Coordinates of C-alpha atoms and ligand atoms in Angstrom, one line a residue:
X1 CA 111.4 124.8 120.2
X2 CA 108.4 123.8 121.5
X3 CA 106.7 120.0 122.2
X4 CA 105.1 118.4 119.9
X5 CA 102.1 118.6 121.6
X6 CA 102.6 122.1 122.8
X7 CA 102.0 123.4 119.0
X8 CA 98.9 121.4 118.4
X9 CA 97.5 122.8 121.1
X10 CA 98.5 126.8 120.0
X11 CA 97.4 125.8 116.9
X12 CA 94.0 123.9 117.1
X13 CA 93.2 126.3 119.6
X14 CA 93.6 129.2 116.9
X15 CA 91.1 127.3 113.9
X16 CA 87.4 128.0 114.3
X17 CA 85.3 125.3 115.4
X18 CA 84.4 123.8 111.8
X19 CA 88.0 123.2 110.7
X20 CA 89.6 120.1 110.3
X21 CA 93.0 120.8 111.4
X22 CA 95.3 118.0 109.2
X23 CA 98.9 117.3 111.0
X24 CA 101.5 116.4 108.1
X25 CA 104.0 114.1 109.4
X26 CA 105.4 113.1 105.9
X27 CA 109.4 112.2 106.9
X28 CA 108.6 112.4 110.4
X29 CA 109.4 108.7 112.4
X30 CA 105.9 106.9 114.1
X31 CA 107.6 107.6 117.4
X32 CA 106.8 111.5 116.8
X33 CA 103.5 110.8 115.2
X34 CA 102.6 108.8 118.2
X35 CA 103.3 112.0 120.4
X36 CA 100.6 114.1 118.4
X37 CA 98.3 111.0 118.8
X38 CA 99.2 111.0 122.9
X39 CA 98.1 114.5 122.4
X40 CA 94.7 113.8 120.7
X41 CA 95.3 114.8 117.7
X42 CA 93.9 111.9 115.1
X43 CA 93.5 112.9 111.9
X44 CA 97.1 113.3 109.9
X45 CA 98.7 113.6 106.0
X46 CA 101.2 111.8 104.3
X47 CA 102.6 112.7 100.9
X48 CA 103.6 109.5 100.0
X49 CA 101.4 106.6 99.4
X50 CA 104.0 104.0 100.8
X51 CA 105.3 105.7 103.5
X52 CA 101.6 106.4 104.5
X53 CA 100.7 102.4 104.4
X54 CA 103.8 101.2 106.6
X55 CA 102.6 103.8 108.9
X56 CA 99.6 103.0 108.9
X57 CA 100.4 99.2 109.7
X58 CA 101.8 99.8 113.4
X59 CA 99.8 102.6 114.7
X60 CA 96.7 103.1 115.9
X61 CA 94.1 102.5 113.3
X62 CA 91.9 104.8 114.8
X63 CA 93.5 107.4 113.4
X64 CA 92.1 108.5 110.3
X65 CA 94.6 109.3 106.9
X66 CA 94.5 111.4 104.8
X67 CA 96.7 110.9 101.2
X68 CA 97.5 115.2 100.3
X69 CA 100.8 115.4 97.7
X70 CA 100.7 114.3 94.0
X71 CA 99.6 110.5 94.0
X72 CA 100.5 108.4 90.5
X73 CA 98.4 105.7 90.1
X74 CA 100.3 103.2 90.4
X75 CA 100.5 104.0 94.2
X76 CA 96.5 103.9 94.9
X77 CA 96.5 100.3 95.4
X78 CA 99.0 100.5 98.7
X79 CA 96.2 103.0 100.6
X80 CA 93.1 102.3 98.5
X81 CA 91.9 100.0 101.4
X82 CA 92.2 102.5 104.5
X83 CA 92.5 106.1 103.8
X84 CA 89.9 108.3 104.6
X85 CA 90.4 111.1 101.6
X86 CA 92.7 111.5 98.5
X87 CA 93.3 115.7 98.3
X88 CA 95.4 115.3 95.4
X89 CA 93.0 113.8 92.5
X90 CA 94.0 116.2 89.4
X91 CA 93.1 114.0 86.3
X92 CA 90.3 111.8 85.7
X93 CA 92.9 108.9 85.4
X94 CA 93.8 108.8 88.6
X95 CA 90.5 109.4 89.7
X96 CA 89.3 106.0 87.7
X97 CA 92.1 104.3 89.3
X98 CA 90.9 105.1 92.9
X99 CA 86.8 104.2 91.7
X100 CA 89.0 100.8 90.8
X101 CA 91.0 99.5 93.4
X102 CA 88.5 101.1 96.0
X103 CA 86.0 98.9 94.4
X104 CA 88.3 95.8 94.8
X105 CA 88.1 96.7 99.1
X106 CA 84.6 97.5 98.7
X107 CA 84.8 101.3 99.7
X108 CA 83.6 104.3 98.9
X109 CA 86.6 107.0 99.0
X110 CA 86.4 110.5 99.0
X111 CA 87.9 112.8 97.1
X112 CA 88.9 116.3 96.6
X113 CA 89.6 117.3 93.3
X114 CA 93.1 119.7 93.2
X115 CA 93.3 122.9 91.3
X116 CA 96.3 124.7 89.9
X117 CA 96.2 128.6 91.6
X118 CA 100.1 129.5 92.3
X119 CA 102.2 131.3 89.9
X120 CA 104.5 128.2 90.1
X121 CA 104.4 126.4 86.6
X122 CA 106.1 123.3 89.3
X123 CA 102.5 122.7 91.5
X124 CA 100.1 120.2 90.6
X125 CA 96.4 120.6 89.4
X126 CA 93.7 121.2 87.0
X127 CA 92.5 124.2 85.6
X128 CA 88.5 125.5 85.4
X129 CA 88.7 123.1 81.8
X130 CA 90.6 120.2 82.8
X131 CA 87.6 119.9 86.2
X132 CA 84.4 120.0 83.2
X133 CA 86.0 118.0 81.5
X134 CA 86.7 115.5 84.1
X135 CA 83.2 115.7 86.1
X136 CA 81.4 116.0 82.9
X137 CA 82.2 112.7 81.5
X138 CA 80.7 109.2 81.1
X139 CA 83.2 107.7 83.0
X140 CA 82.8 109.8 85.9
X141 CA 79.2 109.5 86.0
X142 CA 79.3 105.7 85.9
X143 CA 82.1 106.3 88.6
X144 CA 80.3 104.3 92.5
X145 CA 82.9 104.4 94.4
X146 CA 84.6 107.6 94.6
X147 CA 82.4 110.3 96.0
X148 CA 84.3 113.8 95.0
X149 CA 83.5 116.2 98.6
X150 CA 85.5 119.4 97.4
X151 CA 88.7 120.7 96.3
X152 CA 91.8 121.5 97.3
X153 CA 94.7 123.9 96.9
X154 CA 98.3 125.4 97.2
X155 CA 99.3 129.0 97.2
X156 CA 102.9 130.2 95.8
X157 CA 105.3 130.2 97.8
X158 CA 105.6 133.7 99.0
X159 CA 106.0 136.9 101.5
X160 CA 103.5 137.9 99.4
X161 CA 100.8 137.7 101.6
X162 CA 98.0 139.9 99.5
X163 CA 99.1 137.2 96.4
X164 CA 98.2 134.1 98.9
X165 CA 94.8 135.6 99.9
X166 CA 94.3 136.4 96.4
X167 CA 94.9 132.8 95.7
X168 CA 93.2 131.0 98.4
X169 CA 90.0 134.2 96.6
X170 CA 90.4 131.5 93.5
X171 CA 90.0 128.3 94.8
X172 CA 87.0 129.6 97.1
X173 CA 85.4 130.6 93.7
X174 CA 86.4 127.5 91.8
X175 CA 84.2 125.5 94.3
X176 CA 81.4 128.2 94.6
X177 CA 81.5 127.6 90.9
X178 CA 81.8 124.2 91.1
X179 CA 79.3 123.8 93.6
X180 CA 76.6 124.9 92.0
X181 CA 76.9 123.8 88.7
X182 CA 77.9 119.7 89.9
X183 CA 77.1 119.8 93.1
X184 CA 74.2 121.8 94.1
X185 CA 72.8 119.2 95.5
X186 CA 74.9 117.0 97.0
X187 CA 75.8 118.5 101.0
X188 CA 78.9 116.0 101.0
X189 CA 80.5 118.8 98.3
X190 CA 81.4 121.2 101.5
X191 CA 85.6 120.9 102.1
X192 CA 87.6 123.5 100.8
X193 CA 91.9 122.1 102.1
X194 CA 93.9 125.0 101.6
X195 CA 96.4 126.5 104.2
X196 CA 99.4 125.3 105.0
X197 CA 102.6 125.9 108.1
X198 CA 103.1 129.4 106.4
X199 CA 99.4 130.2 105.5
X200 CA 97.1 128.9 107.3
X201 CA 95.6 131.6 109.2
X202 CA 95.0 133.6 105.6
X203 CA 93.5 130.4 104.4
X204 CA 90.5 129.9 106.9
X205 CA 89.8 134.1 106.9
X206 CA 89.1 133.0 103.0
X207 CA 86.9 129.8 103.6
X208 CA 89.2 126.4 104.4
X209 CA 87.5 124.2 105.9
X210 CA 91.1 121.5 106.2
X211 CA 94.4 123.0 106.6
X212 CA 96.9 120.9 106.3
X213 CA 99.8 121.5 108.5
X214 CA 103.0 120.1 109.2
X215 CA 106.1 122.0 110.6
X216 CA 104.8 124.0 112.6
X217 CA 103.9 120.9 114.6
X218 CA 106.7 118.5 114.3
X219 CA 109.3 120.8 113.4
X220 CA 111.1 121.5 109.5
X221 CA 111.5 118.2 107.9
X222 CA 114.8 116.8 107.4
X223 CA 114.9 116.6 104.3
X224 CA 112.8 118.6 101.1
X225 CA 112.6 115.2 98.8
X226 CA 110.5 116.3 95.8
X227 CA 107.8 117.8 97.2
X228 CA 104.8 119.1 96.0
Ligands
LIG1 C1 104.6 119.6 102.6 C2 102.9 119.9 102.4 C3 102.0 120.7 103.8 C4 102.2 120.9 104.8 O1 103.3 121.9 104.9 P1 104.1 122.5 106.0 O2 104.3 123.2 105.6 O3 105.0 121.4 106.6 O4 102.9 123.0 107.3 C5 100.6 120.4 103.3 N1 100.0 119.6 102.5 C6 100.7 119.6 100.8 C7 100.3 119.1 100.1 C8 101.9 119.2 101.7 O5 103.0 118.8 100.3

């Protein structure tokens, strides 16, 4: 297998300008992250709040940490003081909690609304109706410590590339619709977080602005505890 630095370089070189690479380091030791850091990578993603907080403590403070997976409301407090972006917002309740915790730190936390576009039932995310309800709620109108900057989604885990492409197109249509109806005058609403190791090339072709790549950089994960 290639080194982490080689993998990073290969992937980063393949991305068009303007597409951010989030190196997904979940389950990987601090040493692996340091190797990527020394190769120049500064943006990392984790899917568990406590693991993220532990790694934040011991690693350089110029790392931009993204929380990418399903997040329980009672875990928001572990990351609210420093997290650069929360990708997996899939309920009003979660957004309310992020707003409340961010306020304690006098911060505004950038967030992405997660949509369910895959065939798999197990994946998390909003549908359009739920998103509208959230965006039209009085509670959201009053939030001052969160900023919705786009959408995030995961395609079905399948070899059927046409299906994956369709799902990414669906997410892009959702992005466009929300942009037009709710964020037309908000320049910060610009992120389309889609694409992982197996499908980031398709995602980029379909307009992704952020790819979340783990195993293609760090190698396969040892354990596959509840991923989402
Ligand atoms: C684990 C994970 C990734 C990265 O997956 P790889 O297949 O290892 O690239 C991306 N996004 C989310 C939400 C994840 O949980």
